[in-house]
C-alpha cells in the first residue's frame, strides 16, 4: 500500500440513489452533468465520472437498475464523460 493512494470509499445508498436519479434525468454517460446538478453536487461531488460510471455498471449487473428503452435512447455511451 503506497501512502499516496487514496483509501477506497464504498458507495453509500444516498450516492447510489443520486446516480440512479441522475441517469433518469440526464441519461447514461452524462456523469459530469449529473455531478454538477445542484441536487446531486453535495452527494456526488467527491466522486469522479469514472467512479460513477463503474458504480452504475455494478448496479446494473447486480439487478438494482433495470434500463428501459427510454433510458437507452436518452443515454450516450459509457465513455462519453468519464472524467
C-alpha positions as a printed Julia matrix, in Angstrom:
83×3 Matrix{Float64}:
   0.0    0.0     0.0
   1.53   3.26   -1.05
   0.76   6.27    1.16
  -0.1    8.38   -1.89
  -3.01   6.13   -2.9
  -6.41   7.31   -1.74
  -8.3    4.98    0.53
 -11.17   3.29   -1.23
 -14.55   4.68   -0.2
 -17.6    2.47   -0.52
 -20.62   3.99   -2.2
 -23.46   4.9     0.13
 -27.14   4.28   -0.53
 -27.51   8.04   -0.92
 -24.85   8.07   -3.66
 -26.45   5.08   -5.4
 -29.82   6.84   -5.34
 -28.28  10.06   -6.72
 -26.64   8.15   -9.58
 -29.9    6.38  -10.43
 -31.91   9.62  -10.39
 -29.2   11.46  -12.3
 -29.22   8.87  -15.08
 -33.02   9.08  -15.23
 -32.77  12.86  -15.59
 -29.76  13.23  -17.91
 -29.11   9.81  -19.4
 -26.35   7.26  -19.13
 -22.89   8.68  -19.75
 -23.68  12.22  -18.62
 -21.58  11.86  -15.48
 -20.33  15.48  -15.44
 -23.86  16.88  -15.76
 -25.13  14.58  -13.03
 -22.27  15.52  -10.72
 -22.78  19.28  -11.3
 -26.55  19.17  -10.78
 -27.42  21.23   -7.67
 -29.47  18.32   -6.34
 -26.54  15.9    -6.52
 -23.37  18.0    -6.13
 -23.23  17.71   -2.35
 -23.72  13.94   -2.61
 -21.51  13.09   -5.6
 -19.04  15.99   -5.58
 -16.23  13.81   -4.28
 -16.67  11.14   -6.95
 -15.1   11.09  -10.4
 -17.06  10.39  -13.55
 -15.16   7.11  -13.85
 -16.24   6.05  -10.35
 -19.86   6.94  -11.1
 -19.78   5.05  -14.4
 -18.29   1.99  -12.73
 -20.84   2.11   -9.9
 -23.74   2.45  -12.35
 -22.45  -0.58  -14.25
 -22.17  -2.51  -10.96
 -25.74  -1.57  -10.03
 -26.92  -2.83  -13.44
 -25.06  -6.11  -13.01
 -26.48  -6.57   -9.51
 -30.0   -6.07  -10.85
 -30.57  -2.89   -8.81
 -31.27  -0.99  -12.03
 -33.33  -2.12  -14.97
 -32.91   0.05  -18.05
 -35.89   0.75  -20.19
 -35.83   1.78  -23.86
 -36.22   5.47  -22.99
 -33.07   5.41  -20.84
 -31.19   3.62  -23.61
 -32.23   6.28  -26.14
 -31.51   9.17  -23.77
 -28.11   7.98  -22.68
 -24.95   8.03  -24.73
 -22.13   5.59  -24.38
 -20.41   4.65  -21.17
 -17.33   6.63  -22.02
 -18.95   9.89  -23.04
 -17.95  11.85  -19.97
 -15.95   9.59  -17.71
 -13.71  12.27  -16.29
